[in-house]
XYZ file of C-alpha atoms in Angstrom:
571
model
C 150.709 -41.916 -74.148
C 147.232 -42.734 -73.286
C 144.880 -40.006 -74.208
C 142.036 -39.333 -71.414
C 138.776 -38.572 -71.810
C 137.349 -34.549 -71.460
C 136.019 -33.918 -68.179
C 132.033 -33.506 -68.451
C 131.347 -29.533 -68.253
C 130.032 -29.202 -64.798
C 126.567 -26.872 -65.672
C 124.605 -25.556 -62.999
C 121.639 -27.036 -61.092
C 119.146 -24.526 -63.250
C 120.465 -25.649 -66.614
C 119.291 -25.494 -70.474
C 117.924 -29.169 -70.186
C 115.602 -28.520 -66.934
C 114.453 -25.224 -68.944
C 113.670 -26.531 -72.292
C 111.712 -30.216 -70.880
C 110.177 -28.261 -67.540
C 108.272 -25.961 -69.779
C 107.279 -28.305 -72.782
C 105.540 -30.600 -69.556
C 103.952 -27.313 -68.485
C 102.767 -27.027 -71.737
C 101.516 -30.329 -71.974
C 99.765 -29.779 -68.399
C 97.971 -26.590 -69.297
C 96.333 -27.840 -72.429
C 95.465 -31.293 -71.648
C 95.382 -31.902 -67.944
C 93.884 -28.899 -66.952
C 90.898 -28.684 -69.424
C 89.918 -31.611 -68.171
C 89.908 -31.607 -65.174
C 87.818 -28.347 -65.352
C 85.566 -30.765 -67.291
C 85.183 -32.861 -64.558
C 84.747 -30.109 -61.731
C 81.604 -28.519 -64.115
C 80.176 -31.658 -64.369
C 79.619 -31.606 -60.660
C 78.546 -27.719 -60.180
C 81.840 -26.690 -59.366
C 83.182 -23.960 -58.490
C 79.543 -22.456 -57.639
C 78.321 -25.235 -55.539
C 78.742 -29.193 -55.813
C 76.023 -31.732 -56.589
C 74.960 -34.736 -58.680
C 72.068 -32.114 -60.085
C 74.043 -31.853 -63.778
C 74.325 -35.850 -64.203
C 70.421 -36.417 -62.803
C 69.569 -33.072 -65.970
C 71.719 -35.059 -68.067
C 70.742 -38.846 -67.573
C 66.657 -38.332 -67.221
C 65.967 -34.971 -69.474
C 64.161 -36.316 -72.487
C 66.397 -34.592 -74.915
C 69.080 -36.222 -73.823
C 68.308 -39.671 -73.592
C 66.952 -40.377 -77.106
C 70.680 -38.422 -78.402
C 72.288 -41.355 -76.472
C 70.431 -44.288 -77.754
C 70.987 -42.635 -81.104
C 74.899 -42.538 -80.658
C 75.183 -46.142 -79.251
C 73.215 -47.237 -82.045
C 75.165 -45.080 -84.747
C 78.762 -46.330 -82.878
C 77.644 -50.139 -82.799
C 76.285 -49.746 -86.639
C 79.661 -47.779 -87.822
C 81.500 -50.707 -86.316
C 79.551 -53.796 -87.681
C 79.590 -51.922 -91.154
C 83.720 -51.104 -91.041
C 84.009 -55.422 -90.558
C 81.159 -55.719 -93.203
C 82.986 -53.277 -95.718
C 87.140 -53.143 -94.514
C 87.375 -57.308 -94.045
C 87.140 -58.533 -97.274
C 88.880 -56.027 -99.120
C 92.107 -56.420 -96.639
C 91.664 -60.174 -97.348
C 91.708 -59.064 -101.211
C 94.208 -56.933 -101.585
C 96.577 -58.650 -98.766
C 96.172 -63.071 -99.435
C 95.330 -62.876 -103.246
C 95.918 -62.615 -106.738
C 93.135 -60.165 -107.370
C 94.282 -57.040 -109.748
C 94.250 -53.287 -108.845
C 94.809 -54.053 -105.561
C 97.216 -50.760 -105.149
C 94.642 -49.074 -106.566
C 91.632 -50.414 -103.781
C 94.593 -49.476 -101.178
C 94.957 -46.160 -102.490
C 91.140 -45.456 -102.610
C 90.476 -46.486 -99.282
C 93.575 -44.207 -98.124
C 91.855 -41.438 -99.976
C 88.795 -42.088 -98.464
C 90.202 -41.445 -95.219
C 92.136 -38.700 -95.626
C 88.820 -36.976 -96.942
C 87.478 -35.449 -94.166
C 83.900 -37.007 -93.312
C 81.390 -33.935 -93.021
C 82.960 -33.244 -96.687
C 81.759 -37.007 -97.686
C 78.702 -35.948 -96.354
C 77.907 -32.901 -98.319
C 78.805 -35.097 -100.910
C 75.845 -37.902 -100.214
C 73.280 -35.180 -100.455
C 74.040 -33.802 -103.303
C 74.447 -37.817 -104.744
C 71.780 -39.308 -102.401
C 69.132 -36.090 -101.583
C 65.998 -37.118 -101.660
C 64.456 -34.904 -104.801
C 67.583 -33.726 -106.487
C 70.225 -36.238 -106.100
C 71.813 -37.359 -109.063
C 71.381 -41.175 -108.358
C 67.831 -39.866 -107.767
C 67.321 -38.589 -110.759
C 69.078 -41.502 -112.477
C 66.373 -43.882 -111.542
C 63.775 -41.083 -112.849
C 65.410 -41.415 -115.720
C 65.355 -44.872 -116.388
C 62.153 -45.865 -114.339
C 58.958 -43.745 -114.355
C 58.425 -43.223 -110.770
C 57.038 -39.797 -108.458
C 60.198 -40.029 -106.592
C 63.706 -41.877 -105.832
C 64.031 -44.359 -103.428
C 67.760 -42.678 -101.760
C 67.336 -40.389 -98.942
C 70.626 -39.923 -97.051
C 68.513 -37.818 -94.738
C 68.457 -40.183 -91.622
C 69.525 -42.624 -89.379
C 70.378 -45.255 -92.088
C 71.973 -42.494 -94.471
C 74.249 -41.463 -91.328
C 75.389 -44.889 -90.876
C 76.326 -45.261 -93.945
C 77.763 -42.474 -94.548
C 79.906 -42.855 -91.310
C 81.123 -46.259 -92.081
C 82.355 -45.151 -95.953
C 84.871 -43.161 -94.036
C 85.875 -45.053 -90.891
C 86.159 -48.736 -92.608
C 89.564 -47.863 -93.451
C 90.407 -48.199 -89.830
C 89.591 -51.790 -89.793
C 90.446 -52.124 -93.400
C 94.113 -51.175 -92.957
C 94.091 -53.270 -89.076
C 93.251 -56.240 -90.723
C 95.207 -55.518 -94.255
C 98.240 -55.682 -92.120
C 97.611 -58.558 -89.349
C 96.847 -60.701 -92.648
C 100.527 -59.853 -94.279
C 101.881 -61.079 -91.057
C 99.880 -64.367 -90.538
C 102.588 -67.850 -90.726
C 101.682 -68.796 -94.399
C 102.787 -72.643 -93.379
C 99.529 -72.905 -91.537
C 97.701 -71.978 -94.379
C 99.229 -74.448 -96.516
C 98.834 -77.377 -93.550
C 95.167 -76.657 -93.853
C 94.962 -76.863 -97.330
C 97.238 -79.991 -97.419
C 94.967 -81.748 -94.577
C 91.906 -81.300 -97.644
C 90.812 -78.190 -96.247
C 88.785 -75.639 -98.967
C 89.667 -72.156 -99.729
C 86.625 -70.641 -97.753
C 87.446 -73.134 -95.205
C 90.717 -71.878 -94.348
C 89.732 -68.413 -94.355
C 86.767 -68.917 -92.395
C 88.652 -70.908 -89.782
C 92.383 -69.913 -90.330
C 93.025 -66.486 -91.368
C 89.939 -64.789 -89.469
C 90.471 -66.190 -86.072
C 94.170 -65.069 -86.586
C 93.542 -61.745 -86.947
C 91.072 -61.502 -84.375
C 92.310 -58.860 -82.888
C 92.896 -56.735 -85.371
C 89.432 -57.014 -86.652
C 88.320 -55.949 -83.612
C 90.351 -53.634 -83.133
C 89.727 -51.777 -86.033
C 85.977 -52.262 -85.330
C 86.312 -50.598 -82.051
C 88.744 -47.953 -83.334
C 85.794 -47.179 -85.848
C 83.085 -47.022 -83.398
C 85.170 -44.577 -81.436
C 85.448 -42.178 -84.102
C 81.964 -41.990 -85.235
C 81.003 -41.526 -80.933
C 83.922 -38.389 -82.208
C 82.465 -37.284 -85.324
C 80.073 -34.008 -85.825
C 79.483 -32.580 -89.611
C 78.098 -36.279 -90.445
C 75.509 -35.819 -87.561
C 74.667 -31.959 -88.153
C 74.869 -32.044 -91.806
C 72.398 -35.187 -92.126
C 70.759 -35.987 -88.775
C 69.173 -32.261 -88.208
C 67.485 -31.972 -91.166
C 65.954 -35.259 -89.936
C 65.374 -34.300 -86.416
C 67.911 -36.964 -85.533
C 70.126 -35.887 -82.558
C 73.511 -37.350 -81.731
C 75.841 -36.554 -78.128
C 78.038 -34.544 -79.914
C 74.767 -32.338 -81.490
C 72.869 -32.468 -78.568
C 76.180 -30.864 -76.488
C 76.456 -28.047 -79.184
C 72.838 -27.199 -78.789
C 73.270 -27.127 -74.884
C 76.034 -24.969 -75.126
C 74.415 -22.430 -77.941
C 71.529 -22.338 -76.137
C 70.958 -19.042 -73.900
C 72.337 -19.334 -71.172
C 74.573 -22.208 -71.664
C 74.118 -24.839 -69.258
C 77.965 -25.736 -69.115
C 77.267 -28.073 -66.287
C 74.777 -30.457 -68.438
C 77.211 -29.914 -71.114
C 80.140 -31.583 -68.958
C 78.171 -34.390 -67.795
C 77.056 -35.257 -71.712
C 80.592 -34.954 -72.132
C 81.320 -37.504 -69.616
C 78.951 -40.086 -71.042
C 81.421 -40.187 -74.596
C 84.489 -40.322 -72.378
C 82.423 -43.501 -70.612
C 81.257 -44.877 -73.875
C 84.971 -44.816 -75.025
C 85.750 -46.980 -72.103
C 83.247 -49.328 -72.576
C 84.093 -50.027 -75.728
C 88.241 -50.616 -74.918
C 86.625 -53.117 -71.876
C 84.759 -55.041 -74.322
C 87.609 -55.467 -76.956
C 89.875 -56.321 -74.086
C 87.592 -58.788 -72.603
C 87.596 -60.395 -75.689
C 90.979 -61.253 -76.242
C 91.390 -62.225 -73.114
C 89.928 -65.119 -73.835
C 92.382 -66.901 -76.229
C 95.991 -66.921 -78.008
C 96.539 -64.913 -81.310
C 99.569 -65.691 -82.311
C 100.477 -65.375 -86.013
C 103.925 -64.991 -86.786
C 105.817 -68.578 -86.835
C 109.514 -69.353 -87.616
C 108.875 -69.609 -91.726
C 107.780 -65.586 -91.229
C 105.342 -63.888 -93.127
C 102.686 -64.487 -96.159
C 105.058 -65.472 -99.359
C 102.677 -66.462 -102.180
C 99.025 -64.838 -102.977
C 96.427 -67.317 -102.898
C 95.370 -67.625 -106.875
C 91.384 -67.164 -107.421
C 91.482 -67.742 -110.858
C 88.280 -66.887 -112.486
C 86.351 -65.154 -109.100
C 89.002 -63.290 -108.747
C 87.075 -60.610 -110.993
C 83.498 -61.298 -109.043
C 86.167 -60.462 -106.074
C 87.263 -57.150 -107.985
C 83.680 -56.122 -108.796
C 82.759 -55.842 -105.202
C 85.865 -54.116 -104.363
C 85.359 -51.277 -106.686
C 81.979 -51.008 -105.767
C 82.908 -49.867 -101.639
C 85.482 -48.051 -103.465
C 83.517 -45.989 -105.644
C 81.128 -44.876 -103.056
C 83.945 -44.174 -100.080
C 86.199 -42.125 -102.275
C 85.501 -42.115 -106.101
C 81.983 -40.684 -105.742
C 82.332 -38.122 -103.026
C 84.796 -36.464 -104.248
C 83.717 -36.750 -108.155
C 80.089 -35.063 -107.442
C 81.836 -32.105 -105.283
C 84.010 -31.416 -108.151
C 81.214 -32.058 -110.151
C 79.053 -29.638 -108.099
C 81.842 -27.254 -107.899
C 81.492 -26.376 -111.799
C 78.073 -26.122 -112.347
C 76.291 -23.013 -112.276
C 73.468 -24.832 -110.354
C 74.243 -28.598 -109.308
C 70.607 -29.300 -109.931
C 70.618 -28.474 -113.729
C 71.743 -31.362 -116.048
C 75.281 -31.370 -116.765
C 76.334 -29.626 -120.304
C 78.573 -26.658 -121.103
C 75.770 -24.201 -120.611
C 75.882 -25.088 -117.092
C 79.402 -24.883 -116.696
C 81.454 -22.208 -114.686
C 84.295 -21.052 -112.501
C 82.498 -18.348 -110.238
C 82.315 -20.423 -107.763
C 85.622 -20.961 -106.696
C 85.598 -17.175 -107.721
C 83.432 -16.466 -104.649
C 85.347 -19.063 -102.466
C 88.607 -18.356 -102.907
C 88.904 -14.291 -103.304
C 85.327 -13.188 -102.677
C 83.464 -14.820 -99.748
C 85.449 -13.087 -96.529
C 84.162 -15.847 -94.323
C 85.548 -18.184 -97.306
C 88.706 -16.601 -97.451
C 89.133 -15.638 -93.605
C 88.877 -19.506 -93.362
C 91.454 -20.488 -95.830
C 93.734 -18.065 -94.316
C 93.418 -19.030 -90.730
C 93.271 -22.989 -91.205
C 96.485 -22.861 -93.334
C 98.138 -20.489 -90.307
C 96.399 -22.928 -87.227
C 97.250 -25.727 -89.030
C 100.772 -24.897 -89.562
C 101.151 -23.236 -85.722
C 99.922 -26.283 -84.430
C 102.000 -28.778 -86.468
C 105.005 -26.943 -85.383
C 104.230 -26.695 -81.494
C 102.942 -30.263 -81.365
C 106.500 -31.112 -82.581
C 108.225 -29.371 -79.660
C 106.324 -30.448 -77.152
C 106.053 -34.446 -78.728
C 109.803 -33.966 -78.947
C 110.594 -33.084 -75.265
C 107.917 -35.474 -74.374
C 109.644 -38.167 -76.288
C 112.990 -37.330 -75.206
C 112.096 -37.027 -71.708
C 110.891 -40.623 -71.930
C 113.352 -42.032 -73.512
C 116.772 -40.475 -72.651
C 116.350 -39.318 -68.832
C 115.706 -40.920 -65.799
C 112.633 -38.250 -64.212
C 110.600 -40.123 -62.282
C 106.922 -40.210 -64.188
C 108.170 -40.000 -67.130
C 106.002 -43.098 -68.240
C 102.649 -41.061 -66.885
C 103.929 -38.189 -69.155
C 103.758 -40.221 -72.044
C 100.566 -41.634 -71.055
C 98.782 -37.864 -70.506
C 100.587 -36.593 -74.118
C 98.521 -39.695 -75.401
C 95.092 -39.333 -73.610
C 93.977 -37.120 -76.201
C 94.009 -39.631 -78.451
C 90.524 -41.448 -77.086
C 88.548 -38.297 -76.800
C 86.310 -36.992 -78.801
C 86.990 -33.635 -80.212
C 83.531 -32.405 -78.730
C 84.253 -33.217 -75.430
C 88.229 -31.533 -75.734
C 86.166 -28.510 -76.860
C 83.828 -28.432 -73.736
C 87.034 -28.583 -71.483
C 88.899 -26.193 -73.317
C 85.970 -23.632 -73.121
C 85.370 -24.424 -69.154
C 89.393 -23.923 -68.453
C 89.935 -20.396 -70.928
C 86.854 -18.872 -70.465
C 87.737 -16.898 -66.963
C 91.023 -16.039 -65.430
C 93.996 -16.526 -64.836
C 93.824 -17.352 -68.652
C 91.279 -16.231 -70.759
C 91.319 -17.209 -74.557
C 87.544 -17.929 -75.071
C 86.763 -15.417 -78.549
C 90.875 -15.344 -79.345
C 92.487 -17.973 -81.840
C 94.294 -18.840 -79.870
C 91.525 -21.269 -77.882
C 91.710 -22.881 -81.653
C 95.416 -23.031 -81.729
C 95.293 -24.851 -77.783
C 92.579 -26.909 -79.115
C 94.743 -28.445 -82.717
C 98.006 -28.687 -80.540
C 95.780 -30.729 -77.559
C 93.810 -33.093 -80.144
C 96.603 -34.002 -82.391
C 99.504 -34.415 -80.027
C 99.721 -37.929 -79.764
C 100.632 -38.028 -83.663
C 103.304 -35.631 -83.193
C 104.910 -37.394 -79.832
C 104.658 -41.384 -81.430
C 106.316 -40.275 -84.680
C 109.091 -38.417 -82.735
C 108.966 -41.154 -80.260
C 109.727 -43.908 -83.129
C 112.705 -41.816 -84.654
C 114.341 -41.825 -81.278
C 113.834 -45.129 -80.653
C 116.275 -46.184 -83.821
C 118.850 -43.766 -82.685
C 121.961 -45.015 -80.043
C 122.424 -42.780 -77.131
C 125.812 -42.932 -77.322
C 126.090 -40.363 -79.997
C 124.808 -37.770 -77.589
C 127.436 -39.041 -74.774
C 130.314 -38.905 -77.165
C 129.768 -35.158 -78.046
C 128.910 -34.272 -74.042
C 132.050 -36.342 -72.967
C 134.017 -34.150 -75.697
C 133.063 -31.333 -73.703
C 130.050 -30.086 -75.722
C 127.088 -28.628 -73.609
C 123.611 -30.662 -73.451
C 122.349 -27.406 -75.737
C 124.970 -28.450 -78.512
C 124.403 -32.073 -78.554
C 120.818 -31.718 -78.949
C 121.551 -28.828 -82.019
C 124.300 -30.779 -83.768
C 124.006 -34.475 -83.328
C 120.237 -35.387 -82.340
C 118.059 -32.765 -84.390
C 119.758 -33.387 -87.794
C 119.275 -37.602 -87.271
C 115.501 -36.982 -86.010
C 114.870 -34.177 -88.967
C 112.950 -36.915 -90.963
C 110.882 -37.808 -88.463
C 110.130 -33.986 -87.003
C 109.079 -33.934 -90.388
C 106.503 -36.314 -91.140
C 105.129 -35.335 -87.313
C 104.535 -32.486 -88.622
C 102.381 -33.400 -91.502
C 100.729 -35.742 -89.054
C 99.566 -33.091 -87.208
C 99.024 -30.305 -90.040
C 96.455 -32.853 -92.507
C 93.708 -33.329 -89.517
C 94.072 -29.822 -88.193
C 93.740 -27.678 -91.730
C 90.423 -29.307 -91.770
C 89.055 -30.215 -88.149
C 85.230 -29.919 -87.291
C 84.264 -31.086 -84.507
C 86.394 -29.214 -81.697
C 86.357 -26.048 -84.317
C 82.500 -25.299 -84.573
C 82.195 -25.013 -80.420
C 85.254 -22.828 -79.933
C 85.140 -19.853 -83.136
C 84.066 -16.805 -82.771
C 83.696 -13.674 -85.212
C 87.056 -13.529 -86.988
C 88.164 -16.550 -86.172
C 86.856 -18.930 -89.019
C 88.064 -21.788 -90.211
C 87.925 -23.050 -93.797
C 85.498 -25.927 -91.920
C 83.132 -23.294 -90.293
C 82.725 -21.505 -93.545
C 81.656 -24.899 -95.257
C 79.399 -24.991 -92.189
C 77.839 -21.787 -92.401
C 77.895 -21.502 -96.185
C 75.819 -24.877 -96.165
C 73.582 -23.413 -93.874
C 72.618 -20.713 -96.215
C 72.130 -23.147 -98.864
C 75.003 -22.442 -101.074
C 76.004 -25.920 -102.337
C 78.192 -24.907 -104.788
C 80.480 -22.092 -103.328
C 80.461 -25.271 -100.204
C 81.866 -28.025 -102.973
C 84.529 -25.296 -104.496
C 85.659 -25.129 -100.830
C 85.585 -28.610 -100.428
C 87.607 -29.902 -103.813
C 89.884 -26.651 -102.472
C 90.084 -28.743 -98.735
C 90.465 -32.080 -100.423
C 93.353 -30.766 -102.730
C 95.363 -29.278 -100.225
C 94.936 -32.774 -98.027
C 95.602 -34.648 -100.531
C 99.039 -32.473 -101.803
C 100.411 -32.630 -98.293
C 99.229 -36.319 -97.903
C 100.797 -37.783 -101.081
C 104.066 -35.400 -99.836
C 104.265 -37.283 -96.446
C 104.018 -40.660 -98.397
C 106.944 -39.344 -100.498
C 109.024 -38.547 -97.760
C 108.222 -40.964 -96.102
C 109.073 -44.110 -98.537
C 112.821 -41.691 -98.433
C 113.069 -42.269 -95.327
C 114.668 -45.685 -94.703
C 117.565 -44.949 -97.545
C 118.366 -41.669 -94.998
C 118.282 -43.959 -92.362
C 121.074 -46.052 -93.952
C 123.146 -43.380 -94.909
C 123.490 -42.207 -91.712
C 126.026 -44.273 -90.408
C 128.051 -43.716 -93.518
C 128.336 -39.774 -92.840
């Protein structure tokens, strides 16, 4: 007797499916499309008249041209300085023999994962131009009026800057290296080619790409990036786009139109920059992965393999080791200008910033419940985006993906500006709510949630789902019984994705609160306005904790991951 398949359960037109993915793309629409465009209607005058006046106020004021030059030259510098710094440790810790290389790679992860306005307050209490502690090392030792640091400025920004955005290219590069054909290495040598030879005209070319990639991935961010710029460049008169666009909008009344347009010039300088890189590859072949597959042996230095350590520690020390050693420093000491001894020692000031300070505390409270709000929606909606492109048929289901990724190139400043033109009048008015914030985390960070949800789809077969619907069970079931327990891992670590940049984002953050709606990064803002260094370093070794926890937990999970994945089959 030949058993026969279950009929599929005929559901109506109207069914669970439609429901679910219809109102996750609304979603999607509402937050992303629609600020935007609202962006791009201000930027002309609309809806109270239409006109090029905005762009002419924007391109031609004064005050706005010298903020551009400043951010070209800041993105072109933060680039250069990420090859400068990220290239040679990848090539260290990736094609040699050098020691502590897990230990470079885990400093330069750290110094990522540190949020940069944090690494900021950090230079000025290390690099401030009377009481900085390097400062008043070389007092110390040398008898001179003054030190010769001041972060204060458009060298100390760039620097600054490219500490934390390095690790872009750094990791780029770190990677492309691991994966270059080692035979062609070993041709070169064997045809009497040197060591610097071959990885002047071998590995580098290879990984061409990469480098620039990372370069332009670091430039990009640092167009992005606002406590860097506020903390350091106003205190030197030095304006930046994203500065410049938070004074136009505090000013009274805001000029939202001038705003837009200033917004439009980092959405055009983002372009640029993705024209130029792919120009540039255009140009030539970069393949690097040959039949005898990846690097095998680490290239032995012998006795500059410590010179070669030396200089790694160094970028090290002063993108992750130092920052976050002088805020903890800072953060138990009665006053971070007194030496350090036992007299000077205390815990008040984590005291006032964890119990005391209601801004302080407000903050905590409402980044941990953002953060968490917006890790768990971004899922959802990544999901059903994900799904939607990989499992049905809908026509523009490719654009979908596309839009749920846009976010990804846009500066937090100008998602901010969009958000406040789209929620600040009817039908939907969230302008002084937090929710605006919670719209604002969920619209930036996204594209994590939907490419790690994305990926974990991609390694399941679609014919587990047919199996249980040809067995009779609704679409509802399948998706609650088969697919969500074999995607949990990845839901997961989307999650984290998404929580570690929003418990701590800036730059969208400081344009959209309003009373009551504080983050933990607006009351390091505001706290560092009043001059309170130390209560500001308690809350930032607080920040940089909690990053850090939920960072080394996603590695954990993560590195659990494949042995799940090779259970599954078993169960």
């Amino acid at each position: 007797m030949v058993e026969r398949p279950l009929p599929l359960r005929r559901e109506p037109r109207l069914n669970a499916m439609t429901v679910v993915l219809g109102l996750a793309v609304a979603v999607l629409l509402v937050i992303v499309v629609y600020p935007l465009l609202w962006l791009l209607l201000a930027a002309f005058g609309l809806p109270n008249e239409f006109g090029l006046s905005h762009f002419v106020r924007a391109y031609a004021r004064s005050q706005n041209v010298q903020p551009l030059v400043n951010t070209i030259i800041l993105a072109i510098g933060a680039g250069f300085f990420s090859v400068v710094l990220g290239v040679p440790l990848a090539w260290a810790t990736a094609c040699t023999d050098m020691p502590l290389r897990k230990t470079v790679r885990a400093c330069v992860a750290l110094s990522y994962i540190t949020p940069p306005y944090l690494t900021a307050l950090a230079f000025i209490i290390l690099m401030g131009p009377d009481a900085g502690y390097l400062n008043r090392l070389v007092r110390l030792v040398i008898d001179v009026p003054s030190g010769p640091f001041n972060v204060f400025g458009m060298t100390g920004i760039i620097l600054v800057i490219s500490l934390h955005v390095f690790a872009f290219t750094y990791f780029l590069t770190e990677a492309a290296l691991k994966s270059v054909d080692a035979s062609l290495e070993e041709a070169a040598q064997m045809l009497g080619a040197r060591r610097w030879t071959t990885v002047v005209r071998i590995n580098l070319p290879l990984v061409a790409p990469a480098i620039t990639g990372g370069a332009l991935l670091a430039a990009v961010e640092s167009l992005a990036l606002f406590g860097p710029q506020s903390f350091l460049g106003t205190p030197a008169q030095i304006s930046f786009l994203p500065t410049r666009i938070y004074g136009v909008i505090s000013s009274y009344p805001p000029r939202w139109g001038e705003a837009a347009a200033l917004s439009l010039i980092l959405i055009l300088l983002t372009c640029i920059g993705l024209l130029i890189q792919r120009s540039y590859l255009q140009r030539r072949s970069y393949v690097t992965i040959g039949g005898k597959g990846g690097r095998q042996r680490p290239a032995r230095l012998g006795a500059w393999k410590w010179p070669l350590l030396g200089l790694c520690l160094l970028i090290v020390f002063f993108s992750a080791i130092a920052p976050v050693g002088v805020l903890v420093l800072a953060s138990f000491s009665d006053s971070w200008v007194a030496p350090l001894s036992s007299a000077n020692f205390t815990l008040r000031h984590f005291q006032s910033a964890l119990l005391e300070d209601q801004m302080a505390v407000r903050g905590i409270w409402n980044s941990f419940r953002l953060a968490t709000a917006a890790g768990l929606i971004a899922v959802v909606i990544g999901a059903a985006i994900a799904y939607i492109d990989l499992r049905t048929r809908v026509t523009g289901r490719r654009l979908l993906d596309y839009l749920a990724l846009l976010p990804l190139g846009l500066p937090g400043t100008v998602m901010a500006i969009g958000l406040l033109l789209a929620f600040i009048r009817p039908p939907l008015v969230l302008y002084g709510t937090i929710w605006i914030l919670l719209v604002a985390y969920v619209a930036r960070f996204i594209p994590l949630a939907t490419r790690s949800v994305n990926s974990s789809l991609r390694q399941l077969e679609p014919s587990l789902e047919e199996a249980a619907r040809i067995t009779g069970a609704t679409w509802m079931q399948s998706i609650r019984l088969i697919l969500l327990p074999l995607v949990r891992p990845g839901l997961v670590v989307a999650f984290l994705l998404v929580f570690i940049p929003a418990f701590a984002e800036l730059s969208a953050t400081v344009l959209l609160y309003s009373s009551g709606t504080e983050t933990i990064s607006i009351a390091i803002f505001r706290l560092n306005d009043l001059g309170q260094l130390e209560v500001v370093s308690a809350l930032s070794v607080f920040t940089i904790a909690v990053v850090l926890i939920v960072s080394l937990g996603l590695n954990w999970y993560s590195a659990r991951l494949p042995k799940r994945r090779q259970a599954l089959p078993k169960d």
